[in-house]
JSON list of C-alpha atoms in Angstrom, two decimals:
[
{"chain": "A", "resi": 25, "resn": "MET", "atom": "CA", "xyz": [-3.26, 42.53, 22.96]},
{"chain": "A", "resi": 26, "resn": "LYS", "atom": "CA", "xyz": [-4.04, 43.04, 19.44]},
{"chain": "A", "resi": 27, "resn": "THR", "atom": "CA", "xyz": [-0.36, 43.36, 18.52]},
{"chain": "A", "resi": 28, "resn": "THR", "atom": "CA", "xyz": [0.70, 40.19, 20.51]},
{"chain": "A", "resi": 29, "resn": "PHE", "atom": "CA", "xyz": [-1.99, 38.29, 18.50]},
{"chain": "A", "resi": 30, "resn": "GLY", "atom": "CA", "xyz": [-0.75, 39.85, 15.17]},
{"chain": "A", "resi": 31, "resn": "ILE", "atom": "CA", "xyz": [2.84, 38.94, 15.98]},
{"chain": "A", "resi": 32, "resn": "LEU", "atom": "CA", "xyz": [1.64, 35.25, 16.89]},
{"chain": "A", "resi": 33, "resn": "ALA", "atom": "CA", "xyz": [-0.31, 34.71, 13.73]},
{"chain": "A", "resi": 34, "resn": "LEU", "atom": "CA", "xyz": [2.64, 35.93, 11.63]},
{"chain": "A", "resi": 35, "resn": "PHE", "atom": "CA", "xyz": [4.94, 33.46, 13.23]},
{"chain": "A", "resi": 36, "resn": "PHE", "atom": "CA", "xyz": [2.65, 30.46, 12.88]},
{"chain": "A", "resi": 37, "resn": "LEU", "atom": "CA", "xyz": [2.19, 31.47, 9.11]},
{"chain": "A", "resi": 38, "resn": "SER", "atom": "CA", "xyz": [5.87, 31.82, 8.52]},
{"chain": "A", "resi": 39, "resn": "GLN", "atom": "CA", "xyz": [6.35, 28.35, 10.01]},
{"chain": "A", "resi": 40, "resn": "ILE", "atom": "CA", "xyz": [3.61, 26.86, 7.82]},
{"chain": "A", "resi": 41, "resn": "SER", "atom": "CA", "xyz": [5.13, 28.75, 4.77]},
{"chain": "A", "resi": 42, "resn": "TYR", "atom": "CA", "xyz": [8.50, 27.26, 5.89]},
{"chain": "A", "resi": 43, "resn": "SER", "atom": "CA", "xyz": [7.59, 23.85, 6.30]},
{"chain": "A", "resi": 44, "resn": "GLN", "atom": "CA", "xyz": [5.70, 23.76, 2.75]},
{"chain": "A", "resi": 45, "resn": "GLU", "atom": "CA", "xyz": [8.85, 25.45, 0.95]},
{"chain": "A", "resi": 46, "resn": "SER", "atom": "CA", "xyz": [11.33, 23.08, 2.46]},
{"chain": "A", "resi": 47, "resn": "ARG", "atom": "CA", "xyz": [9.63, 19.84, 1.01]},
{"chain": "A", "resi": 48, "resn": "ARG", "atom": "CA", "xyz": [10.58, 19.32, -2.60]},
{"chain": "A", "resi": 49, "resn": "MET", "atom": "CA", "xyz": [9.99, 16.70, -5.11]},
{"chain": "A", "resi": 50, "resn": "ILE", "atom": "CA", "xyz": [12.15, 13.83, -4.74]},
{"chain": "A", "resi": 51, "resn": "ARG", "atom": "CA", "xyz": [12.55, 10.55, -6.77]},
{"chain": "A", "resi": 52, "resn": "GLY", "atom": "CA", "xyz": [12.94, 7.01, -5.13]},
{"chain": "A", "resi": 53, "resn": "GLN", "atom": "CA", "xyz": [12.69, 3.46, -6.41]},
{"chain": "A", "resi": 54, "resn": "ALA", "atom": "CA", "xyz": [11.14, 0.53, -4.59]},
{"chain": "A", "resi": 55, "resn": "VAL", "atom": "CA", "xyz": [13.12, -2.76, -5.57]},
{"chain": "A", "resi": 56, "resn": "ASN", "atom": "CA", "xyz": [13.18, -6.56, -4.93]},
{"chain": "A", "resi": 57, "resn": "ASP", "atom": "CA", "xyz": [15.52, -8.85, -6.37]},
{"chain": "A", "resi": 58, "resn": "SER", "atom": "CA", "xyz": [12.91, -11.79, -7.39]},
{"chain": "A", "resi": 59, "resn": "LEU", "atom": "CA", "xyz": [9.73, -9.88, -8.13]},
{"chain": "A", "resi": 60, "resn": "LYS", "atom": "CA", "xyz": [8.80, -6.90, -10.24]},
{"chain": "A", "resi": 61, "resn": "VAL", "atom": "CA", "xyz": [7.69, -3.84, -8.23]},
{"chain": "A", "resi": 62, "resn": "GLU", "atom": "CA", "xyz": [4.98, -1.82, -9.54]},
{"chain": "A", "resi": 63, "resn": "ASN", "atom": "CA", "xyz": [1.51, -0.27, -8.33]},
{"chain": "A", "resi": 64, "resn": "VAL", "atom": "CA", "xyz": [2.84, 0.14, -4.88]},
{"chain": "A", "resi": 65, "resn": "LEU", "atom": "CA", "xyz": [1.21, 2.72, -2.68]},
{"chain": "A", "resi": 66, "resn": "VAL", "atom": "CA", "xyz": [3.56, 5.25, -1.28]},
{"chain": "A", "resi": 67, "resn": "PHE", "atom": "CA", "xyz": [2.46, 7.84, 1.16]},
{"chain": "A", "resi": 68, "resn": "ASN", "atom": "CA", "xyz": [4.28, 10.45, 2.91]},
{"chain": "A", "resi": 69, "resn": "ALA", "atom": "CA", "xyz": [2.82, 10.14, 6.44]},
{"chain": "A", "resi": 70, "resn": "SER", "atom": "CA", "xyz": [4.38, 13.48, 7.45]},
{"chain": "A", "resi": 71, "resn": "ALA", "atom": "CA", "xyz": [3.23, 15.60, 4.71]},
{"chain": "A", "resi": 72, "resn": "LYS", "atom": "CA", "xyz": [-0.06, 13.60, 4.26]},
{"chain": "A", "resi": 73, "resn": "THR", "atom": "CA", "xyz": [0.59, 13.02, 0.61]},
{"chain": "A", "resi": 74, "resn": "GLY", "atom": "CA", "xyz": [0.81, 10.12, -1.62]},
{"chain": "A", "resi": 75, "resn": "THR", "atom": "CA", "xyz": [1.42, 8.63, -5.04]},
{"chain": "A", "resi": 76, "resn": "ILE", "atom": "CA", "xyz": [1.77, 5.15, -6.87]},
{"chain": "A", "resi": 77, "resn": "THR", "atom": "CA", "xyz": [4.80, 3.70, -8.09]},
{"chain": "A", "resi": 78, "resn": "LYS", "atom": "CA", "xyz": [5.49, 3.34, -11.98]},
{"chain": "A", "resi": 79, "resn": "GLU", "atom": "CA", "xyz": [7.06, 0.61, -13.81]},
{"chain": "A", "resi": 80, "resn": "ASN", "atom": "CA", "xyz": [10.21, -0.71, -12.25]},
{"chain": "A", "resi": 81, "resn": "GLY", "atom": "CA", "xyz": [9.04, 0.79, -8.80]},
{"chain": "A", "resi": 82, "resn": "VAL", "atom": "CA", "xyz": [9.92, 4.40, -9.49]},
{"chain": "A", "resi": 83, "resn": "PHE", "atom": "CA", "xyz": [7.90, 7.04, -7.52]},
{"chain": "A", "resi": 84, "resn": "ASP", "atom": "CA", "xyz": [8.20, 10.93, -7.31]},
{"chain": "A", "resi": 85, "resn": "ILE", "atom": "CA", "xyz": [6.91, 12.56, -4.21]},
{"chain": "A", "resi": 86, "resn": "LYS", "atom": "CA", "xyz": [7.41, 15.72, -2.06]},
{"chain": "A", "resi": 87, "resn": "ALA", "atom": "CA", "xyz": [9.27, 15.14, 0.86]},
{"chain": "A", "resi": 88, "resn": "ARG", "atom": "CA", "xyz": [12.07, 16.35, 3.17]},
{"chain": "A", "resi": 89, "resn": "GLU", "atom": "CA", "xyz": [14.62, 15.10, 5.60]},
{"chain": "A", "resi": 90, "resn": "ASN", "atom": "CA", "xyz": [12.94, 13.18, 8.66]},
{"chain": "A", "resi": 91, "resn": "ASP", "atom": "CA", "xyz": [9.72, 12.52, 6.82]},
{"chain": "A", "resi": 92, "resn": "THR", "atom": "CA", "xyz": [8.11, 9.07, 6.98]},
{"chain": "A", "resi": 93, "resn": "LEU", "atom": "CA", "xyz": [7.39, 7.15, 3.72]},
{"chain": "A", "resi": 94, "resn": "VAL", "atom": "CA", "xyz": [4.86, 4.25, 4.18]},
{"chain": "A", "resi": 95, "resn": "PHE", "atom": "CA", "xyz": [4.80, 1.56, 1.28]},
{"chain": "A", "resi": 96, "resn": "SER", "atom": "CA", "xyz": [1.46, -0.59, 0.80]},
{"chain": "A", "resi": 97, "resn": "SER", "atom": "CA", "xyz": [1.56, -3.42, -1.71]},
{"chain": "A", "resi": 98, "resn": "LEU", "atom": "CA", "xyz": [-0.33, -6.70, -2.67]},
{"chain": "A", "resi": 99, "resn": "LEU", "atom": "CA", "xyz": [3.00, -8.60, -3.27]},
{"chain": "A", "resi": 100, "resn": "PHE", "atom": "CA", "xyz": [5.13, -7.25, -0.60]},
{"chain": "A", "resi": 101, "resn": "LYS", "atom": "CA", "xyz": [5.19, -6.46, 3.31]},
{"chain": "A", "resi": 102, "resn": "SER", "atom": "CA", "xyz": [4.39, -2.79, 4.27]},
{"chain": "A", "resi": 103, "resn": "LYS", "atom": "CA", "xyz": [7.45, -0.83, 4.97]},
{"chain": "A", "resi": 104, "resn": "ARG", "atom": "CA", "xyz": [8.03, 2.45, 6.90]},
{"chain": "A", "resi": 105, "resn": "VAL", "atom": "CA", "xyz": [10.99, 4.39, 5.99]},
{"chain": "A", "resi": 106, "resn": "LEU", "atom": "CA", "xyz": [12.51, 7.61, 7.83]},
{"chain": "A", "resi": 107, "resn": "LEU", "atom": "CA", "xyz": [13.86, 9.87, 5.37]},
{"chain": "A", "resi": 108, "resn": "ARG", "atom": "CA", "xyz": [17.62, 10.64, 5.97]},
{"chain": "A", "resi": 109, "resn": "LYS", "atom": "CA", "xyz": [19.44, 13.70, 4.74]},
{"chain": "A", "resi": 110, "resn": "GLU", "atom": "CA", "xyz": [21.26, 11.55, 1.95]},
{"chain": "A", "resi": 111, "resn": "ASP", "atom": "CA", "xyz": [17.75, 10.09, 0.84]},
{"chain": "A", "resi": 112, "resn": "VAL", "atom": "CA", "xyz": [16.56, 13.49, -0.07]},
{"chain": "A", "resi": 113, "resn": "SER", "atom": "CA", "xyz": [19.70, 14.75, -1.62]},
{"chain": "A", "resi": 114, "resn": "ASN", "atom": "CA", "xyz": [20.15, 11.49, -3.84]},
{"chain": "A", "resi": 115, "resn": "PRO", "atom": "CA", "xyz": [18.48, 11.20, -6.87]},
{"chain": "A", "resi": 116, "resn": "GLY", "atom": "CA", "xyz": [17.03, 7.59, -7.27]},
{"chain": "A", "resi": 117, "resn": "PHE", "atom": "CA", "xyz": [17.47, 6.29, -3.54]},
{"chain": "A", "resi": 118, "resn": "GLU", "atom": "CA", "xyz": [16.35, 2.76, -3.20]},
{"chain": "A", "resi": 119, "resn": "VAL", "atom": "CA", "xyz": [13.96, 1.27, -0.94]},
{"chain": "A", "resi": 120, "resn": "ARG", "atom": "CA", "xyz": [14.10, -2.63, -0.64]},
{"chain": "A", "resi": 121, "resn": "LEU", "atom": "CA", "xyz": [10.74, -4.46, -0.19]},
{"chain": "A", "resi": 122, "resn": "THR", "atom": "CA", "xyz": [10.19, -7.89, 1.20]},
{"chain": "A", "resi": 123, "resn": "PRO", "atom": "CA", "xyz": [7.58, -10.25, -0.31]},
{"chain": "A", "resi": 124, "resn": "PHE", "atom": "CA", "xyz": [5.09, -12.15, 1.82]},
{"chain": "A", "resi": 125, "resn": "SER", "atom": "CA", "xyz": [6.75, -15.44, 2.70]},
{"chain": "A", "resi": 126, "resn": "ASN", "atom": "CA", "xyz": [3.23, -17.39, 1.66]},
{"chain": "A", "resi": 127, "resn": "GLN", "atom": "CA", "xyz": [2.65, -17.57, -2.03]},
{"chain": "A", "resi": 128, "resn": "LEU", "atom": "CA", "xyz": [-0.17, -15.42, -3.26]},
{"chain": "A", "resi": 129, "resn": "ASP", "atom": "CA", "xyz": [-2.31, -17.21, -5.97]},
{"chain": "A", "resi": 130, "resn": "GLU", "atom": "CA", "xyz": [-3.07, -15.65, -9.23]},
{"chain": "A", "resi": 131, "resn": "VAL", "atom": "CA", "xyz": [-1.03, -12.49, -8.79]},
{"chain": "A", "resi": 132, "resn": "ILE", "atom": "CA", "xyz": [0.50, -11.57, -12.11]},
{"chain": "A", "resi": 133, "resn": "VAL", "atom": "CA", "xyz": [2.43, -8.37, -12.64]},
{"chain": "A", "resi": 134, "resn": "LYS", "atom": "CA", "xyz": [3.23, -7.59, -16.16]},
{"chain": "A", "resi": 135, "resn": "SER", "atom": "CA", "xyz": [4.67, -4.37, -18.06]},
{"chain": "A", "resi": 136, "resn": "LYS", "atom": "CA", "xyz": [3.10, -3.43, -21.11]},
{"chain": "A", "resi": 137, "resn": "HIS", "atom": "CA", "xyz": [5.36, -5.19, -23.21]},
{"chain": "A", "resi": 138, "resn": "GLN", "atom": "CA", "xyz": [5.31, -8.58, -21.53]},
{"chain": "A", "resi": 139, "resn": "LYS", "atom": "CA", "xyz": [2.39, -10.75, -22.53]},
{"chain": "A", "resi": 140, "resn": "LYS", "atom": "CA", "xyz": [2.91, -14.38, -21.95]},
{"chain": "A", "resi": 141, "resn": "GLU", "atom": "CA", "xyz": [6.35, -14.16, -20.41]},
{"chain": "A", "resi": 142, "resn": "LYS", "atom": "CA", "xyz": [6.57, -15.36, -16.87]},
{"chain": "A", "resi": 143, "resn": "LEU", "atom": "CA", "xyz": [8.83, -13.95, -14.31]},
{"chain": "A", "resi": 144, "resn": "LYS", "atom": "CA", "xyz": [11.58, -16.22, -13.05]},
{"chain": "A", "resi": 145, "resn": "PRO", "atom": "CA", "xyz": [12.54, -15.36, -9.34]},
{"chain": "A", "resi": 146, "resn": "ASN", "atom": "CA", "xyz": [15.66, -16.04, -7.93]},
{"chain": "A", "resi": 147, "resn": "ILE", "atom": "CA", "xyz": [14.60, -18.71, -5.59]},
{"chain": "A", "resi": 148, "resn": "GLY", "atom": "CA", "xyz": [18.05, -19.70, -3.99]},
{"chain": "A", "resi": 149, "resn": "ASN", "atom": "CA", "xyz": [18.78, -23.03, -2.41]},
{"chain": "A", "resi": 150, "resn": "THR", "atom": "CA", "xyz": [16.23, -25.88, -1.92]},
{"chain": "A", "resi": 151, "resn": "ARG", "atom": "CA", "xyz": [16.27, -25.03, 1.94]},
{"chain": "A", "resi": 152, "resn": "ASN", "atom": "CA", "xyz": [14.17, -21.86, 0.91]},
{"chain": "A", "resi": 153, "resn": "ILE", "atom": "CA", "xyz": [11.82, -24.03, -1.22]},
{"chain": "A", "resi": 154, "resn": "VAL", "atom": "CA", "xyz": [11.02, -26.07, 1.67]},
{"chain": "A", "resi": 155, "resn": "ASP", "atom": "CA", "xyz": [10.66, -23.14, 4.06]},
{"chain": "A", "resi": 156, "resn": "GLN", "atom": "CA", "xyz": [8.39, -21.24, 1.90]},
{"chain": "A", "resi": 157, "resn": "LYS", "atom": "CA", "xyz": [6.17, -23.88, 0.36]},
{"chain": "A", "resi": 158, "resn": "TYR", "atom": "CA", "xyz": [5.62, -25.97, 3.63]},
{"chain": "A", "resi": 159, "resn": "PHE", "atom": "CA", "xyz": [5.41, -23.15, 5.99]},
{"chain": "A", "resi": 160, "resn": "ASP", "atom": "CA", "xyz": [3.17, -25.22, 8.48]},
{"chain": "A", "resi": 161, "resn": "ASP", "atom": "CA", "xyz": [5.96, -28.09, 8.86]},
{"chain": "A", "resi": 162, "resn": "VAL", "atom": "CA", "xyz": [7.43, -27.16, 12.23]},
{"chain": "A", "resi": 163, "resn": "GLN", "atom": "CA", "xyz": [10.49, -29.39, 11.70]},
{"chain": "A", "resi": 164, "resn": "SER", "atom": "CA", "xyz": [11.37, -27.53, 8.69]},
{"chain": "A", "resi": 165, "resn": "SER", "atom": "CA", "xyz": [10.57, -24.15, 9.48]},
{"chain": "A", "resi": 166, "resn": "PRO", "atom": "CA", "xyz": [10.15, -23.61, 13.13]},
{"chain": "A", "resi": 167, "resn": "LYS", "atom": "CA", "xyz": [8.41, -20.54, 14.39]},
{"chain": "A", "resi": 168, "resn": "ASN", "atom": "CA", "xyz": [10.62, -17.93, 15.73]},
{"chain": "A", "resi": 169, "resn": "THR", "atom": "CA", "xyz": [8.92, -15.80, 18.41]},
{"chain": "A", "resi": 170, "resn": "VAL", "atom": "CA", "xyz": [11.64, -13.10, 18.27]},
{"chain": "A", "resi": 171, "resn": "MET", "atom": "CA", "xyz": [11.25, -12.06, 14.54]},
{"chain": "A", "resi": 172, "resn": "PRO", "atom": "CA", "xyz": [8.11, -10.28, 13.30]},
{"chain": "A", "resi": 173, "resn": "SER", "atom": "CA", "xyz": [5.91, -12.08, 10.84]},
{"chain": "A", "resi": 174, "resn": "ASN", "atom": "CA", "xyz": [3.03, -11.37, 8.67]},
{"chain": "A", "resi": 175, "resn": "VAL", "atom": "CA", "xyz": [0.53, -12.84, 11.06]},
{"chain": "A", "resi": 176, "resn": "THR", "atom": "CA", "xyz": [-1.32, -10.86, 13.57]},
{"chain": "A", "resi": 177, "resn": "GLU", "atom": "CA", "xyz": [-1.81, -12.35, 17.04]},
{"chain": "A", "resi": 178, "resn": "ASN", "atom": "CA", "xyz": [-5.68, -13.24, 17.45]},
{"chain": "A", "resi": 179, "resn": "GLY", "atom": "CA", "xyz": [-6.31, -11.72, 14.01]},
{"chain": "A", "resi": 180, "resn": "MET", "atom": "CA", "xyz": [-5.85, -12.67, 10.40]},
{"chain": "A", "resi": 181, "resn": "ASP", "atom": "CA", "xyz": [-2.81, -13.07, 8.37]},
{"chain": "A", "resi": 182, "resn": "PHE", "atom": "CA", "xyz": [-2.51, -11.02, 5.37]},
{"chain": "A", "resi": 183, "resn": "VAL", "atom": "CA", "xyz": [-2.04, -13.95, 2.81]},
{"chain": "A", "resi": 184, "resn": "ARG", "atom": "CA", "xyz": [-5.39, -15.68, 3.93]},
{"chain": "A", "resi": 185, "resn": "MET", "atom": "CA", "xyz": [-7.05, -12.04, 3.95]},
{"chain": "A", "resi": 186, "resn": "TYR", "atom": "CA", "xyz": [-5.93, -11.55, 0.35]},
{"chain": "A", "resi": 187, "resn": "LYS", "atom": "CA", "xyz": [-7.36, -14.89, -0.74]},
{"chain": "A", "resi": 188, "resn": "ASP", "atom": "CA", "xyz": [-10.58, -14.22, 0.84]},
{"chain": "A", "resi": 189, "resn": "ILE", "atom": "CA", "xyz": [-11.14, -10.97, -0.85]},
{"chain": "A", "resi": 190, "resn": "MET", "atom": "CA", "xyz": [-9.79, -12.22, -4.21]},
{"chain": "A", "resi": 191, "resn": "ARG", "atom": "CA", "xyz": [-12.24, -15.13, -4.13]},
{"chain": "A", "resi": 192, "resn": "LEU", "atom": "CA", "xyz": [-15.25, -12.95, -3.33]},
{"chain": "A", "resi": 193, "resn": "LEU", "atom": "CA", "xyz": [-14.28, -10.51, -6.29]},
{"chain": "A", "resi": 194, "resn": "ARG", "atom": "CA", "xyz": [-13.74, -13.38, -8.85]},
{"chain": "A", "resi": 195, "resn": "LYS", "atom": "CA", "xyz": [-17.23, -14.49, -7.83]},
{"chain": "A", "resi": 196, "resn": "LYS", "atom": "CA", "xyz": [-18.63, -11.22, -8.41]},
{"chain": "A", "resi": 197, "resn": "ASN", "atom": "CA", "xyz": [-16.71, -10.37, -11.66]},
{"chain": "A", "resi": 198, "resn": "PRO", "atom": "CA", "xyz": [-16.58, -13.96, -13.28]},
{"chain": "A", "resi": 199, "resn": "LYS", "atom": "CA", "xyz": [-15.74, -12.32, -16.71]},
{"chain": "A", "resi": 200, "resn": "LYS", "atom": "CA", "xyz": [-12.82, -9.89, -15.43]},
{"chain": "A", "resi": 201, "resn": "SER", "atom": "CA", "xyz": [-9.44, -11.80, -15.80]},
{"chain": "A", "resi": 202, "resn": "ASP", "atom": "CA", "xyz": [-7.31, -9.27, -13.92]},
{"chain": "A", "resi": 203, "resn": "LEU", "atom": "CA", "xyz": [-8.74, -7.93, -10.86]},
{"chain": "A", "resi": 204, "resn": "THR", "atom": "CA", "xyz": [-5.64, -5.84, -9.80]},
{"chain": "A", "resi": 205, "resn": "SER", "atom": "CA", "xyz": [-4.60, -4.04, -12.74]},
{"chain": "A", "resi": 206, "resn": "SER", "atom": "CA", "xyz": [-6.95, -1.00, -12.89]},
{"chain": "A", "resi": 207, "resn": "ALA", "atom": "CA", "xyz": [-5.46, 1.78, -10.81]},
{"chain": "A", "resi": 208, "resn": "THR", "atom": "CA", "xyz": [-7.55, 4.82, -12.03]},
{"chain": "A", "resi": 209, "resn": "PHE", "atom": "CA", "xyz": [-9.75, 4.79, -8.96]},
{"chain": "A", "resi": 210, "resn": "THR", "atom": "CA", "xyz": [-6.57, 4.33, -6.69]},
{"chain": "A", "resi": 211, "resn": "GLU", "atom": "CA", "xyz": [-4.72, 7.06, -8.24]},
{"chain": "A", "resi": 212, "resn": "SER", "atom": "CA", "xyz": [-7.73, 9.47, -7.79]},
{"chain": "A", "resi": 213, "resn": "VAL", "atom": "CA", "xyz": [-8.11, 8.53, -4.17]},
{"chain": "A", "resi": 214, "resn": "MET", "atom": "CA", "xyz": [-4.33, 8.95, -3.52]},
{"chain": "A", "resi": 215, "resn": "LYS", "atom": "CA", "xyz": [-4.68, 12.56, -4.72]},
{"chain": "A", "resi": 216, "resn": "LYS", "atom": "CA", "xyz": [-7.69, 13.38, -2.63]},
{"chain": "A", "resi": 217, "resn": "ILE", "atom": "CA", "xyz": [-7.52, 11.34, 0.42]},
{"chain": "A", "resi": 218, "resn": "LYS", "atom": "CA", "xyz": [-4.56, 11.78, 3.07]},
{"chain": "A", "resi": 219, "resn": "TYR", "atom": "CA", "xyz": [-3.04, 8.81, 4.95]},
{"chain": "A", "resi": 220, "resn": "PRO", "atom": "CA", "xyz": [-4.39, 9.46, 8.33]},
{"chain": "A", "resi": 221, "resn": "PHE", "atom": "CA", "xyz": [-7.95, 8.81, 6.85]},
{"chain": "A", "resi": 222, "resn": "PHE", "atom": "CA", "xyz": [-7.03, 5.12, 6.19]},
{"chain": "A", "resi": 223, "resn": "THR", "atom": "CA", "xyz": [-5.22, 4.55, 9.44]},
{"chain": "A", "resi": 224, "resn": "ASN", "atom": "CA", "xyz": [-7.35, 6.76, 11.79]},
{"chain": "A", "resi": 225, "resn": "THR", "atom": "CA", "xyz": [-10.75, 6.91, 10.41]},
{"chain": "A", "resi": 226, "resn": "LEU", "atom": "CA", "xyz": [-10.99, 3.45, 8.56]},
{"chain": "A", "resi": 227, "resn": "LYS", "atom": "CA", "xyz": [-8.72, 1.72, 11.08]},
{"chain": "A", "resi": 228, "resn": "LEU", "atom": "CA", "xyz": [-6.81, -0.05, 8.33]},
{"chain": "A", "resi": 229, "resn": "GLU", "atom": "CA", "xyz": [-3.22, -1.57, 8.86]},
{"chain": "A", "resi": 230, "resn": "ASP", "atom": "CA", "xyz": [-0.58, -0.47, 6.29]},
{"chain": "A", "resi": 231, "resn": "ASP", "atom": "CA", "xyz": [-0.71, -4.00, 4.75]},
{"chain": "A", "resi": 232, "resn": "GLU", "atom": "CA", "xyz": [-4.45, -3.74, 4.23]},
{"chain": "A", "resi": 233, "resn": "ILE", "atom": "CA", "xyz": [-4.75, -0.47, 2.39]},
{"chain": "A", "resi": 234, "resn": "ARG", "atom": "CA", "xyz": [-3.77, -1.54, -1.08]},
{"chain": "A", "resi": 235, "resn": "LEU", "atom": "CA", "xyz": [-5.88, -4.72, -0.88]},
{"chain": "A", "resi": 236, "resn": "PHE", "atom": "CA", "xyz": [-9.10, -2.41, 0.41]},
{"chain": "A", "resi": 237, "resn": "LEU", "atom": "CA", "xyz": [-8.61, 0.15, -2.84]},
{"chain": "A", "resi": 238, "resn": "VAL", "atom": "CA", "xyz": [-8.43, -3.12, -5.17]},
{"chain": "A", "resi": 239, "resn": "TYR", "atom": "CA", "xyz": [-11.61, -4.26, -3.45]},
{"chain": "A", "resi": 240, "resn": "CYS", "atom": "CA", "xyz": [-13.05, -0.64, -4.02]},
{"chain": "A", "resi": 241, "resn": "GLU", "atom": "CA", "xyz": [-11.74, -0.71, -7.79]},
{"chain": "A", "resi": 242, "resn": "ASN", "atom": "CA", "xyz": [-14.10, -3.70, -8.56]},
{"chain": "A", "resi": 243, "resn": "ASP", "atom": "CA", "xyz": [-17.06, -2.18, -7.49]},
{"chain": "A", "resi": 244, "resn": "SER", "atom": "CA", "xyz": [-19.57, -1.48, -10.24]},
{"chain": "A", "resi": 245, "resn": "ASN", "atom": "CA", "xyz": [-20.49, 2.06, -8.77]},
{"chain": "A", "resi": 246, "resn": "VAL", "atom": "CA", "xyz": [-17.09, 3.09, -8.71]},
{"chain": "A", "resi": 247, "resn": "ASN", "atom": "CA", "xyz": [-17.25, 5.32, -12.11]},
{"chain": "A", "resi": 248, "resn": "ALA", "atom": "CA", "xyz": [-19.97, 7.27, -10.46]},
{"chain": "A", "resi": 249, "resn": "ILE", "atom": "CA", "xyz": [-17.70, 8.06, -7.58]},
{"chain": "A", "resi": 250, "resn": "LEU", "atom": "CA", "xyz": [-14.90, 8.89, -9.55]},
{"chain": "A", "resi": 251, "resn": "GLY", "atom": "CA", "xyz": [-17.10, 11.76, -11.27]},
{"chain": "A", "resi": 252, "resn": "ALA", "atom": "CA", "xyz": [-18.14, 13.27, -7.94]},
{"chain": "A", "resi": 253, "resn": "LYS", "atom": "CA", "xyz": [-17.10, 16.74, -7.42]},
{"chain": "A", "resi": 254, "resn": "SER", "atom": "CA", "xyz": [-16.96, 16.70, -3.64]},
{"chain": "A", "resi": 255, "resn": "ASP", "atom": "CA", "xyz": [-14.22, 14.76, -1.65]},
{"chain": "A", "resi": 256, "resn": "PHE", "atom": "CA", "xyz": [-16.85, 14.28, 1.14]},
{"chain": "A", "resi": 257, "resn": "ILE", "atom": "CA", "xyz": [-18.62, 11.97, -1.45]},
{"chain": "A", "resi": 258, "resn": "LEU", "atom": "CA", "xyz": [-15.61, 9.97, -1.94]},
{"chain": "A", "resi": 259, "resn": "MET", "atom": "CA", "xyz": [-15.08, 9.72, 1.95]},
{"chain": "A", "resi": 260, "resn": "ASP", "atom": "CA", "xyz": [-18.23, 8.63, 2.60]},
{"chain": "A", "resi": 261, "resn": "TYR", "atom": "CA", "xyz": [-18.05, 5.99, -0.23]},
{"chain": "A", "resi": 262, "resn": "LEU", "atom": "CA", "xyz": [-14.87, 4.77, 1.34]},
{"chain": "A", "resi": 263, "resn": "ILE", "atom": "CA", "xyz": [-16.41, 4.43, 4.85]},
{"chain": "A", "resi": 264, "resn": "GLN", "atom": "CA", "xyz": [-19.22, 2.34, 3.44]},
{"chain": "A", "resi": 265, "resn": "LYS", "atom": "CA", "xyz": [-17.00, 0.01, 1.33]},
{"chain": "A", "resi": 266, "resn": "ASN", "atom": "CA", "xyz": [-14.89, -0.26, 4.51]},
{"chain": "A", "resi": 267, "resn": "SER", "atom": "CA", "xyz": [-17.66, -1.40, 6.58]},
{"chain": "A", "resi": 268, "resn": "GLU", "atom": "CA", "xyz": [-18.40, -4.37, 4.01]},
{"chain": "A", "resi": 269, "resn": "PHE", "atom": "CA", "xyz": [-14.58, -4.97, 3.74]},
{"chain": "A", "resi": 270, "resn": "LYS", "atom": "CA", "xyz": [-14.57, -5.49, 7.39]},
{"chain": "A", "resi": 271, "resn": "LYS", "atom": "CA", "xyz": [-17.48, -7.69, 7.80]},
{"chain": "A", "resi": 272, "resn": "ILE", "atom": "CA", "xyz": [-15.89, -10.11, 5.04]},
{"chain": "A", "resi": 273, "resn": "LEU", "atom": "CA", "xyz": [-12.81, -10.44, 7.02]},
{"chain": "A", "resi": 274, "resn": "SER", "atom": "CA", "xyz": [-14.71, -10.81, 10.33]},
{"chain": "A", "resi": 275, "resn": "LYS", "atom": "CA", "xyz": [-16.80, -13.62, 8.83]},
{"chain": "A", "resi": 276, "resn": "GLU", "atom": "CA", "xyz": [-13.84, -15.53, 7.30]},
{"chain": "A", "resi": 277, "resn": "ASN", "atom": "CA", "xyz": [-12.01, -15.19, 10.60]},
{"chain": "A", "resi": 278, "resn": "LYS", "atom": "CA", "xyz": [-14.65, -16.81, 12.83]}
]
């Protein structure tokens, strides 16, 4: 009996060891033709690790073939990517992100060398301008029930959710001009907290995760949480903030 148990234990340990060794650091880039891509959360849902894209959307993460990468951002719709063999072996594979169709007010993404220069998106023809600007005009942009959208049935669309949260943060932080650039807290969370905690414990959708962390970043007590030695303190804090976050959304959605 002991021999059988020992063999099984050795087998499982070897499988775990193989699983860890088979993953290696890979480099990818999140891109978009019109908007600058940075500060996008990238989770490896299979390996339960995460990172944040650098300037120009570049990211490094441990992964292997058939792992699932989940991208969450303020400007772009969340995206899940199943890694193929060529993605893992190709240094610098691209992941194309789709911006939200509705405009998000006061989202300014700048590099360190850009101060007053505004991005000039490639809008395209005038039909696109009408469809995006006047999205409630059914004659101009009829609803296609077959194609997916960023609006949750019987729920709240992300653009409205974003505006509700940002309106509250501006009210609480009137002297702070940029509410989305401080990523120190988010970087710390990504290193310590696994993807299932956000989806299974906090019950957040992929599109909501980045906005939720921005909400946490602008809390006056966040520096004390960063200095906590125990991950359980951080998780307890996130649970409490998530309760506030969900209450705000439920009030606005009534």
